[in-house]
């Protein structure tokens, strides 16, 4: 965090906003959203009013405030407003169930909930069963039984002295996506936000104040938080916020009408955009770089996107625990089908089942060492001990380091198959299937045959307009026979309309396994 690490006083919200005011950017556009455009000066005023308004409600430093907010200017206002007051914001997924929210609000012991009006009905059944929750503030509300966020801001002060926090103070939590079970609250420090920008966004993306940034990944997600808030605010760039679902039609319209220079998506979305008819032609785009994370980007998708748009996708990997990307391809140096090379400032190692590092070319679990690692999972001591190993953090991802220093993703540890005593990466099989023109998406799991031996089974989402029948199944079987070793080829193919995914676009293969075992 450059010289700020030696300063005993550091507040992440003050840093991200005041650096722009000090640089004369008060009149520059910080956010473009459904409510119009907000300058950095206007955003600073909103953040100060939010900070003082929260304290006026009786909240105190280090208490939690849950944020279940759509991507509007109210999100950065509430998130940074809480941080500036020394209160700990806990953004939560906007697509969960009432019972999920009950769990998170009780687990975090949030004293206040700031929620978008459209999402409020999911919380109403909980109001009498949350002993720690004292205040509900509603964003977008005109007249409800709860305090409107606009009224909270109106009552706040336009000037506010940031709480005397330090770089090592707890700053915010992010709940894991829950792709393998109950979400876990990853606890992050004040220094972590700016460090992701300094280590990744500035040197790798070369982001500057002239950039217009659009992240289809939402702000409640670690990936989206960096893309749509930390990175643009760290240099005075402009963030486009979209509160709706990132359909191919909506995203295509934003790419054409708002003309962002940096676009952040996930593999599923890139596939949808290429399959749809709305993606603008290259001449109507203003992109200089695209980024993909959340799941590994198949080489075929990279090639098709580059041919269609003329713009590279920099595939990388990050995590909620590490906050953002620590392993990435670089512009002009992309090796399709890999996650690229480590980001300077982070250390990577691949270890075997015995906990020892494996040689290059051998499969193992990726572990990462770096300054943005969460300090723990809240209220989960044993899971914390299993994940945070001194300075190293286990990712749960299986990787191979190649001779050229790039890393190839092989799947989640829980998703790996062992066929005939040999590990098989579901991602490798999926990538082979996706390279066929008739396949939109694929997911592979292990299934026992009549001899109780595990073999690969593929679930296929065909491209729009493609007939899913025995002819296509035979075509894909023959196609994979040309691309994969015999033991890696799918023994069964099942066509489905959609694959189960988390809200952040990760395929939930465990749900496919559960579905298969229930038959």
Short mmCIF file of C-alpha atoms in Angstrom, two decimals:
data_model
loop_
_atom_site.label_atom_id
_atom_site.label_comp_id
_atom_site.label_asym_id
_atom_site.label_seq_id
_atom_site.Cartn_x
_atom_site.Cartn_y
_atom_site.Cartn_z
CA UNK A 1 0.00 0.00 0.00
CA UNK A 2 3.05 2.18 -0.72
CA UNK A 3 3.96 4.64 2.05
CA UNK A 4 0.52 4.41 3.67
CA UNK A 5 1.49 1.11 5.31
CA UNK A 6 3.70 3.08 7.71
CA UNK A 7 0.94 5.53 8.60
CA UNK A 8 -0.83 4.37 11.78
CA UNK A 9 -4.04 5.97 10.51
CA UNK A 10 -5.65 4.73 7.30
CA UNK A 11 -9.26 4.63 6.17
CA UNK A 12 -10.04 2.93 2.84
CA UNK A 13 -13.09 5.06 2.03
CA UNK A 14 -11.26 8.30 2.76
CA UNK A 15 -8.39 7.18 0.52
CA UNK A 16 -10.51 6.13 -2.47
CA UNK A 17 -12.53 9.35 -2.53
CA UNK A 18 -10.19 12.03 -1.18
CA UNK A 19 -7.43 11.10 -3.64
CA UNK A 20 -9.78 12.17 -6.46
CA UNK A 21 -10.80 15.43 -4.81
CA UNK A 22 -7.16 16.26 -4.10
CA UNK A 23 -6.34 15.59 -7.75
CA UNK A 24 -8.99 18.07 -8.93
CA UNK A 25 -11.46 15.43 -10.10
CA UNK A 26 -14.50 16.62 -8.12
CA UNK A 27 -16.38 17.33 -11.36
CA UNK A 28 -15.41 14.11 -13.11
CA UNK A 29 -18.11 11.45 -13.46
CA UNK A 30 -17.63 8.69 -10.90
CA UNK A 31 -20.78 6.66 -11.57
CA UNK A 32 -23.24 6.29 -14.44
CA UNK A 33 -26.39 4.48 -13.36
CA UNK A 34 -30.14 4.39 -13.64
CA UNK A 35 -30.37 7.56 -11.54
CA UNK A 36 -28.12 9.47 -13.92
CA UNK A 37 -24.53 10.57 -13.48
CA UNK A 38 -22.78 11.22 -10.17
CA UNK A 39 -19.55 13.19 -9.94
CA UNK A 40 -16.79 12.46 -7.46
CA UNK A 41 -17.73 15.61 -5.58
CA UNK A 42 -21.35 14.53 -5.34
CA UNK A 43 -20.34 11.02 -4.31
CA UNK A 44 -18.09 12.41 -1.57
CA UNK A 45 -21.05 14.37 -0.22
CA UNK A 46 -23.29 11.27 -0.26
CA UNK A 47 -20.64 9.17 1.52
CA UNK A 48 -20.18 11.77 4.25
CA UNK A 49 -23.92 12.03 4.78
CA UNK A 50 -24.24 8.26 4.94
CA UNK A 51 -21.40 7.96 7.47
CA UNK A 52 -22.85 10.57 9.78
CA UNK A 53 -26.39 9.27 9.26
CA UNK A 54 -25.41 5.76 10.33
CA UNK A 55 -23.76 7.08 13.48
CA UNK A 56 -26.86 9.15 14.21
CA UNK A 57 -28.87 5.91 14.17
CA UNK A 58 -26.73 4.76 17.07
CA UNK A 59 -24.38 2.44 15.21
CA UNK A 60 -20.84 2.26 16.55
CA UNK A 61 -17.40 1.48 15.16
CA UNK A 62 -16.83 -2.20 14.31
CA UNK A 63 -20.52 -3.05 14.32
CA UNK A 64 -21.83 -4.62 11.12
CA UNK A 65 -24.27 -3.24 8.56
CA UNK A 66 -25.63 -5.68 5.99
CA UNK A 67 -25.99 -4.36 2.44
CA UNK A 68 -28.42 -6.14 0.12
CA UNK A 69 -28.32 -3.59 -2.65
CA UNK A 70 -28.71 -3.61 -6.40
CA UNK A 71 -25.95 -1.98 -8.43
CA UNK A 72 -26.87 1.70 -8.18
CA UNK A 73 -24.97 4.66 -6.75
CA UNK A 74 -26.47 3.75 -3.37
CA UNK A 75 -24.12 0.75 -3.17
CA UNK A 76 -20.81 2.68 -3.18
CA UNK A 77 -22.48 5.34 -1.04
CA UNK A 78 -23.48 2.84 1.67
CA UNK A 79 -20.36 0.67 1.39
CA UNK A 80 -17.87 3.54 1.61
CA UNK A 81 -20.06 5.52 3.97
CA UNK A 82 -20.00 2.69 6.49
CA UNK A 83 -16.24 2.25 6.11
CA UNK A 84 -15.62 5.97 6.56
CA UNK A 85 -17.56 5.79 9.85
CA UNK A 86 -15.53 2.77 11.00
CA UNK A 87 -18.62 0.55 10.65
CA UNK A 88 -18.12 -2.80 8.89
CA UNK A 89 -20.25 -3.24 5.73
CA UNK A 90 -21.25 -6.78 4.79
CA UNK A 91 -22.48 -6.91 1.17
CA UNK A 92 -24.70 -9.92 0.56
CA UNK A 93 -25.90 -11.64 -2.58
CA UNK A 94 -29.08 -10.10 -3.97
CA UNK A 95 -30.34 -13.40 -5.41
CA UNK A 96 -30.72 -15.53 -2.29
CA UNK A 97 -33.70 -16.88 -0.39
CA UNK A 98 -35.30 -15.64 2.79
CA UNK A 99 -33.69 -18.48 4.74
CA UNK A 100 -30.26 -17.60 3.33
CA UNK A 101 -30.74 -14.04 4.55
CA UNK A 102 -31.82 -15.26 7.96
CA UNK A 103 -28.57 -17.20 8.23
CA UNK A 104 -26.36 -14.29 7.11
CA UNK A 105 -28.02 -11.66 9.28
CA UNK A 106 -27.80 -13.87 12.35
CA UNK A 107 -24.26 -15.02 11.54
CA UNK A 108 -23.00 -11.45 11.03
CA UNK A 109 -25.10 -10.02 13.88
CA UNK A 110 -25.72 -6.99 11.69
CA UNK A 111 -27.26 -4.09 13.62
CA UNK A 112 -28.54 -2.43 10.47
CA UNK A 113 -29.77 -3.63 7.07
CA UNK A 114 -29.69 -1.38 4.00
CA UNK A 115 -31.78 -3.06 1.31
CA UNK A 116 -33.09 -2.16 -2.13
CA UNK A 117 -36.86 -1.72 -2.16
CA UNK A 118 -37.30 -4.45 -4.78
CA UNK A 119 -35.56 -6.94 -2.45
CA UNK A 120 -37.35 -5.95 0.75
CA UNK A 121 -40.15 -8.58 0.50
CA UNK A 122 -37.63 -11.37 1.08
CA UNK A 123 -36.71 -9.82 4.43
CA UNK A 124 -40.16 -8.97 5.73
CA UNK A 125 -40.87 -12.48 7.12
CA UNK A 126 -37.67 -12.22 9.19
CA UNK A 127 -38.26 -8.97 11.02
CA UNK A 128 -39.47 -10.58 14.25
CA UNK A 129 -36.73 -13.22 14.38
CA UNK A 130 -33.50 -11.23 14.11
CA UNK A 131 -32.41 -10.35 17.65
CA UNK A 132 -29.39 -8.28 16.61
CA UNK A 133 -31.03 -6.20 13.85
CA UNK A 134 -32.14 -2.77 15.11
CA UNK A 135 -32.55 -0.68 11.94
CA UNK A 136 -33.79 -1.23 8.38
CA UNK A 137 -33.05 1.37 5.71
CA UNK A 138 -34.62 1.04 2.28
CA UNK A 139 -32.94 2.23 -0.92
CA UNK A 140 -35.31 3.53 -3.60
CA UNK A 141 -38.27 3.74 -1.25
CA UNK A 142 -40.71 6.61 -1.41
CA UNK A 143 -43.07 5.63 1.38
CA UNK A 144 -42.64 2.49 3.49
CA UNK A 145 -42.70 1.50 7.12
CA UNK A 146 -38.92 1.83 7.20
CA UNK A 147 -36.42 4.67 6.94
CA UNK A 148 -35.69 5.64 3.34
CA UNK A 149 -32.01 5.75 2.37
CA UNK A 150 -32.54 9.17 0.79
CA UNK A 151 -33.91 10.44 4.11
CA UNK A 152 -30.89 9.01 5.93
CA UNK A 153 -28.63 10.96 3.57
CA UNK A 154 -30.71 14.12 3.89
CA UNK A 155 -30.33 14.02 7.66
CA UNK A 156 -26.56 13.47 7.50
CA UNK A 157 -23.80 16.06 7.51
CA UNK A 158 -22.02 17.04 4.25
CA UNK A 159 -18.66 17.09 6.04
CA UNK A 160 -17.38 14.11 8.00
CA UNK A 161 -13.99 13.27 9.53
CA UNK A 162 -13.09 9.68 8.77
CA UNK A 163 -12.96 7.24 11.67
CA UNK A 164 -9.42 6.81 13.04
CA UNK A 165 -8.93 3.33 11.64
CA UNK A 166 -5.59 1.76 10.70
CA UNK A 167 -4.53 -0.32 7.69
CA UNK A 168 -4.92 -3.47 9.79
CA UNK A 169 -8.38 -2.69 11.12
CA UNK A 170 -11.27 -4.90 10.00
CA UNK A 171 -12.91 -3.08 7.10
CA UNK A 172 -15.61 -5.26 5.47
CA UNK A 173 -16.76 -8.84 5.05
CA UNK A 174 -17.69 -10.77 1.93
CA UNK A 175 -19.61 -14.01 2.07
CA UNK A 176 -18.35 -16.81 -0.15
CA UNK A 177 -20.67 -17.81 -2.97
CA UNK A 178 -21.63 -21.04 -1.25
CA UNK A 179 -20.82 -23.26 -4.24
CA UNK A 180 -19.94 -26.08 -1.83
CA UNK A 181 -22.27 -25.44 1.10
CA UNK A 182 -23.06 -22.68 3.65
CA UNK A 183 -21.52 -19.31 2.79
CA UNK A 184 -18.57 -18.23 4.94
CA UNK A 185 -17.90 -14.63 5.95
CA UNK A 186 -14.39 -13.73 4.78
CA UNK A 187 -13.07 -10.86 6.93
CA UNK A 188 -11.00 -8.22 5.08
CA UNK A 189 -8.86 -5.31 6.29
CA UNK A 190 -8.75 -1.60 5.46
CA UNK A 191 -5.62 -2.02 3.31
CA UNK A 192 -7.03 -4.75 1.07
CA UNK A 193 -9.12 -2.69 -1.36
CA UNK A 194 -6.37 -0.38 -2.56
CA UNK A 195 -3.81 -3.20 -2.64
CA UNK A 196 -5.86 -5.07 -5.26
CA UNK A 197 -5.81 -1.93 -7.41
CA UNK A 198 -2.10 -1.32 -6.91
CA UNK A 199 -1.07 -4.91 -7.62
CA UNK A 200 -3.49 -5.83 -10.41
CA UNK A 201 -5.59 -3.00 -11.90
CA UNK A 202 -2.78 -0.45 -12.26
CA UNK A 203 0.04 -2.63 -13.71
CA UNK A 204 -1.99 -5.30 -15.55
CA UNK A 205 -5.01 -3.36 -16.81
CA UNK A 206 -3.18 0.00 -16.89
CA UNK A 207 -6.41 1.65 -15.81
CA UNK A 208 -6.45 5.46 -15.71
CA UNK A 209 -8.93 8.30 -15.34
CA UNK A 210 -9.89 8.20 -19.02
CA UNK A 211 -11.34 4.69 -18.70
CA UNK A 212 -15.04 3.89 -18.56
CA UNK A 213 -15.54 0.60 -16.72
CA UNK A 214 -18.44 -1.83 -16.90
CA UNK A 215 -18.60 -4.97 -14.80
CA UNK A 216 -21.40 -7.42 -15.47
CA UNK A 217 -20.32 -9.11 -12.23
CA UNK A 218 -22.21 -7.40 -9.42
CA UNK A 219 -20.72 -5.34 -6.61
CA UNK A 220 -21.68 -7.83 -3.88
CA UNK A 221 -19.23 -10.27 -5.48
CA UNK A 222 -15.49 -9.81 -4.69
CA UNK A 223 -14.67 -9.73 -8.40
CA UNK A 224 -17.36 -7.14 -9.11
CA UNK A 225 -16.44 -5.00 -6.09
CA UNK A 226 -12.94 -4.50 -7.45
CA UNK A 227 -14.08 -4.03 -11.04
CA UNK A 228 -16.89 -1.58 -10.42
CA UNK A 229 -15.73 0.30 -7.34
CA UNK A 230 -12.12 -0.05 -6.18
CA UNK A 231 -10.41 0.03 -9.57
CA UNK A 232 -12.18 3.03 -11.13
CA UNK A 233 -12.21 5.03 -7.88
CA UNK A 234 -8.49 4.40 -7.37
CA UNK A 235 -7.68 6.46 -10.49
CA UNK A 236 -10.71 8.68 -11.03
CA UNK A 237 -12.22 6.60 -13.84
CA UNK A 238 -15.97 6.21 -14.47
CA UNK A 239 -17.96 3.14 -13.41
CA UNK A 240 -21.14 2.06 -15.19
CA UNK A 241 -23.55 0.44 -12.73
CA UNK A 242 -26.48 -1.65 -13.96
CA UNK A 243 -29.10 -2.80 -11.47
CA UNK A 244 -30.76 -5.41 -13.69
CA UNK A 245 -29.84 -8.93 -14.67
CA UNK A 246 -26.84 -9.04 -17.04
CA UNK A 247 -28.63 -10.64 -19.97
CA UNK A 248 -26.91 -10.68 -23.34
CA UNK A 249 -29.39 -8.07 -24.60
CA UNK A 250 -28.82 -5.69 -21.68
CA UNK A 251 -25.05 -6.07 -21.70
CA UNK A 252 -24.85 -5.65 -25.47
CA UNK A 253 -26.86 -2.42 -25.23
CA UNK A 254 -24.51 -1.02 -22.58
CA UNK A 255 -21.45 -1.97 -24.60
CA UNK A 256 -22.87 -0.11 -27.59
CA UNK A 257 -24.54 2.89 -25.93
CA UNK A 258 -22.18 3.68 -23.04
CA UNK A 259 -19.02 2.56 -24.88
CA UNK A 260 -16.95 1.28 -21.93
CA UNK A 261 -13.23 0.79 -22.46
CA UNK A 262 -12.88 -1.98 -19.87
CA UNK A 263 -15.41 -4.82 -19.60
CA UNK A 264 -15.46 -7.51 -16.91
CA UNK A 265 -17.48 -10.69 -17.38
CA UNK A 266 -17.52 -14.40 -16.67
CA UNK A 267 -17.18 -17.25 -19.20
CA UNK A 268 -20.91 -17.99 -19.21
CA UNK A 269 -21.71 -14.40 -20.16
CA UNK A 270 -19.10 -14.26 -22.93
CA UNK A 271 -20.63 -17.46 -24.32
CA UNK A 272 -24.14 -15.97 -24.15
CA UNK A 273 -23.02 -12.78 -25.88
CA UNK A 274 -21.42 -14.72 -28.72
CA UNK A 275 -24.49 -16.94 -29.09
CA UNK A 276 -26.91 -14.01 -29.18
CA UNK A 277 -27.71 -11.64 -32.01
CA UNK A 278 -27.33 -8.37 -30.07
CA UNK A 279 -23.55 -8.14 -29.63
CA UNK A 280 -22.39 -5.00 -31.49
CA UNK A 281 -19.92 -5.36 -34.33
CA UNK A 282 -16.33 -4.47 -33.53
CA UNK A 283 -16.67 -1.02 -35.10
CA UNK A 284 -19.44 -0.11 -32.63
CA UNK A 285 -17.40 -1.07 -29.58
CA UNK A 286 -14.91 1.05 -27.67
CA UNK A 287 -13.26 -1.79 -25.74
CA UNK A 288 -9.52 -1.87 -25.18
CA UNK A 289 -9.50 -4.83 -22.76
CA UNK A 290 -11.89 -7.46 -21.44
CA UNK A 291 -11.41 -9.55 -18.32
CA UNK A 292 -12.82 -12.92 -17.29
CA UNK A 293 -12.80 -14.64 -13.90
CA UNK A 294 -15.11 -16.73 -11.72
CA UNK A 295 -14.39 -19.86 -13.75
CA UNK A 296 -11.61 -20.68 -16.20
CA UNK A 297 -12.15 -19.33 -19.73
CA UNK A 298 -12.05 -22.03 -22.43
CA UNK A 299 -9.55 -21.34 -25.19
CA UNK A 300 -12.30 -21.64 -27.79
CA UNK A 301 -14.28 -18.81 -26.19
CA UNK A 302 -11.20 -16.58 -26.16
CA UNK A 303 -10.57 -17.19 -29.87
CA UNK A 304 -14.20 -16.63 -30.88
CA UNK A 305 -14.45 -13.40 -28.85
CA UNK A 306 -11.21 -12.05 -30.31
CA UNK A 307 -12.37 -12.84 -33.85
CA UNK A 308 -15.77 -11.22 -33.23
CA UNK A 309 -14.72 -8.08 -31.34
CA UNK A 310 -11.01 -7.65 -31.99
CA UNK A 311 -10.47 -7.35 -28.22
CA UNK A 312 -8.52 -9.76 -26.01
CA UNK A 313 -10.00 -11.30 -22.87
CA UNK A 314 -7.51 -11.49 -20.01
CA UNK A 315 -8.48 -14.63 -18.13
CA UNK A 316 -7.46 -14.76 -14.49
CA UNK A 317 -8.29 -16.29 -11.16
CA UNK A 318 -9.11 -14.67 -7.85
CA UNK A 319 -11.25 -15.58 -4.87
CA UNK A 320 -13.39 -14.11 -2.14
CA UNK A 321 -10.62 -14.99 0.30
CA UNK A 322 -7.95 -13.10 -1.73
CA UNK A 323 -10.43 -10.38 -2.78
CA UNK A 324 -9.41 -10.18 -6.44
CA UNK A 325 -7.21 -11.61 -9.20
CA UNK A 326 -3.74 -12.86 -8.27
CA UNK A 327 -3.01 -14.94 -11.39
CA UNK A 328 -3.69 -13.53 -14.85
CA UNK A 329 -2.87 -13.34 -18.52
CA UNK A 330 -1.40 -10.06 -19.81
CA UNK A 331 -2.38 -7.94 -22.80
CA UNK A 332 -0.50 -9.08 -25.89
CA UNK A 333 0.81 -12.14 -24.05
CA UNK A 334 -2.33 -14.25 -23.66
CA UNK A 335 -1.88 -17.99 -23.71
CA UNK A 336 -5.42 -19.24 -24.38
CA UNK A 337 -6.59 -22.03 -22.10
CA UNK A 338 -4.38 -20.92 -19.20
CA UNK A 339 -4.84 -18.52 -16.29
CA UNK A 340 -1.58 -16.79 -17.19
CA UNK A 341 1.17 -15.94 -14.71
CA UNK A 342 1.22 -14.81 -11.10
CA UNK A 343 0.70 -11.13 -10.31
CA UNK A 344 3.86 -9.59 -8.78
CA UNK A 345 3.25 -9.15 -5.07
CA UNK A 346 1.63 -12.58 -4.80
CA UNK A 347 3.35 -15.94 -4.40
CA UNK A 348 1.98 -19.18 -5.83
CA UNK A 349 2.73 -22.82 -5.15
CA UNK A 350 1.15 -26.12 -6.15
CA UNK A 351 1.11 -28.85 -3.54
CA UNK A 352 0.21 -32.52 -3.64
CA UNK A 353 -1.97 -34.51 -1.29
CA UNK A 354 1.02 -34.82 1.06
CA UNK A 355 1.27 -31.04 1.40
CA UNK A 356 4.59 -30.86 -0.45
CA UNK A 357 5.21 -28.81 -3.58
CA UNK A 358 5.03 -30.76 -6.83
CA UNK A 359 7.31 -30.26 -9.85
CA UNK A 360 6.18 -28.29 -12.89
CA UNK A 361 3.81 -30.28 -15.06
CA UNK A 362 2.28 -32.20 -12.13
CA UNK A 363 -1.24 -31.74 -10.79
CA UNK A 364 -1.82 -30.30 -7.36
CA UNK A 365 -3.76 -27.75 -5.33
CA UNK A 366 -2.97 -24.08 -5.91
CA UNK A 367 -2.07 -22.03 -2.86
CA UNK A 368 -1.44 -18.28 -2.80
CA UNK A 369 0.50 -15.92 -0.55
CA UNK A 370 -0.27 -12.21 -0.71
CA UNK A 371 -1.23 -9.01 1.12
CA UNK A 372 -4.99 -9.16 0.40
CA UNK A 373 -5.79 -12.46 2.08
CA UNK A 374 -8.76 -12.46 4.44
CA UNK A 375 -7.72 -12.86 8.05
CA UNK A 376 -10.33 -15.53 8.82
CA UNK A 377 -13.83 -16.82 8.24
CA UNK A 378 -16.08 -15.21 10.82
CA UNK A 379 -17.18 -17.59 13.55
CA UNK A 380 -15.66 -20.61 11.78
CA UNK A 381 -12.42 -21.43 13.50
CA UNK A 382 -11.89 -24.92 12.04
CA UNK A 383 -12.63 -23.87 8.47
CA UNK A 384 -10.27 -20.92 8.95
CA UNK A 385 -7.50 -23.26 10.13
CA UNK A 386 -8.03 -25.47 7.09
CA UNK A 387 -7.91 -22.59 4.58
CA UNK A 388 -5.46 -20.03 5.98
CA UNK A 389 -2.10 -21.72 6.48
CA UNK A 390 0.16 -19.04 7.92
CA UNK A 391 0.80 -16.63 5.04
CA UNK A 392 -0.61 -19.12 2.52
CA UNK A 393 -4.25 -19.48 1.50
CA UNK A 394 -5.66 -22.66 -0.01
CA UNK A 395 -7.73 -21.98 -3.13
CA UNK A 396 -9.34 -25.41 -3.51
CA UNK A 397 -8.42 -25.27 -7.22
CA UNK A 398 -6.41 -27.95 -8.99
CA UNK A 399 -3.70 -26.56 -11.27
CA UNK A 400 -0.64 -27.51 -13.28
CA UNK A 401 2.28 -25.10 -13.69
CA UNK A 402 3.57 -25.24 -17.24
CA UNK A 403 7.23 -25.01 -18.26
CA UNK A 404 6.74 -21.43 -19.48
CA UNK A 405 5.49 -20.27 -16.06
CA UNK A 406 1.80 -20.16 -16.98
CA UNK A 407 -0.78 -22.09 -14.96
CA UNK A 408 -3.50 -24.37 -16.34
CA UNK A 409 -6.74 -24.81 -14.41
CA UNK A 410 -7.91 -28.40 -13.97
CA UNK A 411 -10.99 -28.00 -11.77
CA UNK A 412 -12.07 -27.64 -8.17
CA UNK A 413 -10.57 -30.17 -5.80
CA UNK A 414 -14.05 -31.50 -4.98
CA UNK A 415 -14.88 -31.84 -8.69
CA UNK A 416 -11.86 -33.89 -9.80
CA UNK A 417 -12.56 -37.40 -11.14
CA UNK A 418 -10.38 -40.43 -10.70
CA UNK A 419 -10.86 -42.74 -13.67
CA UNK A 420 -8.85 -45.95 -13.72
CA UNK A 421 -6.65 -44.55 -10.96
CA UNK A 422 -5.83 -41.42 -13.00
CA UNK A 423 -7.06 -37.93 -12.18
CA UNK A 424 -9.30 -36.39 -14.86
CA UNK A 425 -10.03 -32.68 -14.95
CA UNK A 426 -13.73 -32.02 -15.65
CA UNK A 427 -12.69 -28.68 -17.10
CA UNK A 428 -10.51 -30.35 -19.74
CA UNK A 429 -13.42 -32.52 -20.89
CA UNK A 430 -15.80 -29.54 -20.80
CA UNK A 431 -13.40 -27.43 -22.85
CA UNK A 432 -13.27 -30.13 -25.52
CA UNK A 433 -17.06 -30.27 -25.67
CA UNK A 434 -17.47 -26.48 -25.78
CA UNK A 435 -15.16 -26.30 -28.79
CA UNK A 436 -17.91 -27.98 -30.84
CA UNK A 437 -20.11 -25.45 -32.59
CA UNK A 438 -23.34 -27.07 -31.35
CA UNK A 439 -22.47 -26.75 -27.64
CA UNK A 440 -23.22 -23.62 -25.62
CA UNK A 441 -22.22 -24.94 -22.18
CA UNK A 442 -21.03 -28.20 -20.65
CA UNK A 443 -20.49 -29.64 -17.19
CA UNK A 444 -18.85 -32.98 -16.39
CA UNK A 445 -19.17 -35.12 -13.28
CA UNK A 446 -18.22 -38.65 -12.31
CA UNK A 447 -20.81 -41.42 -12.53
CA UNK A 448 -20.48 -45.07 -11.54
CA UNK A 449 -21.01 -47.63 -14.29
CA UNK A 450 -22.50 -51.13 -13.85
CA UNK A 451 -19.23 -52.26 -12.26
CA UNK A 452 -19.27 -49.32 -9.82
CA UNK A 453 -16.31 -47.74 -11.62
CA UNK A 454 -16.27 -43.96 -12.07
CA UNK A 455 -16.53 -42.65 -15.60
CA UNK A 456 -17.19 -39.10 -16.95
CA UNK A 457 -20.75 -38.00 -17.64
CA UNK A 458 -21.45 -34.78 -19.56
CA UNK A 459 -24.42 -32.42 -19.19
CA UNK A 460 -24.79 -30.34 -22.34
CA UNK A 461 -26.66 -27.11 -23.04
CA UNK A 462 -26.95 -26.93 -26.85
CA UNK A 463 -26.57 -23.72 -28.80
CA UNK A 464 -29.88 -21.92 -29.52
CA UNK A 465 -31.70 -23.59 -32.40
CA UNK A 466 -29.71 -26.84 -32.16
CA UNK A 467 -31.79 -30.01 -31.78
CA UNK A 468 -30.77 -32.17 -28.82
CA UNK A 469 -31.19 -35.73 -30.05
CA UNK A 470 -29.39 -39.03 -30.53
CA UNK A 471 -27.68 -37.71 -33.65
CA UNK A 472 -26.09 -34.84 -31.72
CA UNK A 473 -25.09 -37.22 -28.93
CA UNK A 474 -23.29 -39.49 -31.39
CA UNK A 475 -21.69 -36.47 -33.06
CA UNK A 476 -20.29 -35.25 -29.75
CA UNK A 477 -19.10 -38.73 -28.78
CA UNK A 478 -17.17 -39.00 -32.03
CA UNK A 479 -15.91 -35.42 -31.64
CA UNK A 480 -14.43 -36.02 -28.20
CA UNK A 481 -12.86 -39.27 -29.40
CA UNK A 482 -10.64 -37.11 -31.61
CA UNK A 483 -9.67 -34.71 -28.81
CA UNK A 484 -9.41 -36.74 -25.60
CA UNK A 485 -7.67 -39.83 -24.31
CA UNK A 486 -10.07 -42.80 -24.06
CA UNK A 487 -10.43 -42.66 -20.27
CA UNK A 488 -11.36 -38.95 -20.41
CA UNK A 489 -14.19 -39.27 -22.94
CA UNK A 490 -17.77 -38.91 -21.63
CA UNK A 491 -19.51 -42.28 -21.37
CA UNK A 492 -22.90 -40.62 -21.08
CA UNK A 493 -24.31 -37.38 -22.51
CA UNK A 494 -27.43 -35.71 -21.13
CA UNK A 495 -28.94 -32.61 -22.69
CA UNK A 496 -30.32 -29.97 -20.32
CA UNK A 497 -31.83 -26.51 -20.72
CA UNK A 498 -29.53 -24.90 -18.14
CA UNK A 499 -26.76 -25.77 -15.70
CA UNK A 500 -27.04 -25.03 -11.98
CA UNK A 501 -24.88 -22.04 -11.07
CA UNK A 502 -24.13 -19.69 -8.25
CA UNK A 503 -25.17 -16.05 -8.62
CA UNK A 504 -21.60 -15.32 -9.69
CA UNK A 505 -21.74 -17.74 -12.62
CA UNK A 506 -19.86 -20.72 -11.19
CA UNK A 507 -21.21 -24.11 -12.20
CA UNK A 508 -22.46 -26.07 -9.18
CA UNK A 509 -21.34 -29.56 -10.18
CA UNK A 510 -22.24 -30.86 -6.74
CA UNK A 511 -25.92 -30.26 -7.58
CA UNK A 512 -25.52 -32.35 -10.73
CA UNK A 513 -23.90 -35.09 -8.63
CA UNK A 514 -26.75 -34.91 -6.11
CA UNK A 515 -29.30 -35.08 -8.92
CA UNK A 516 -27.57 -38.12 -10.39
CA UNK A 517 -27.31 -39.98 -7.09
CA UNK A 518 -31.01 -39.37 -6.39
CA UNK A 519 -32.07 -41.21 -9.56
#
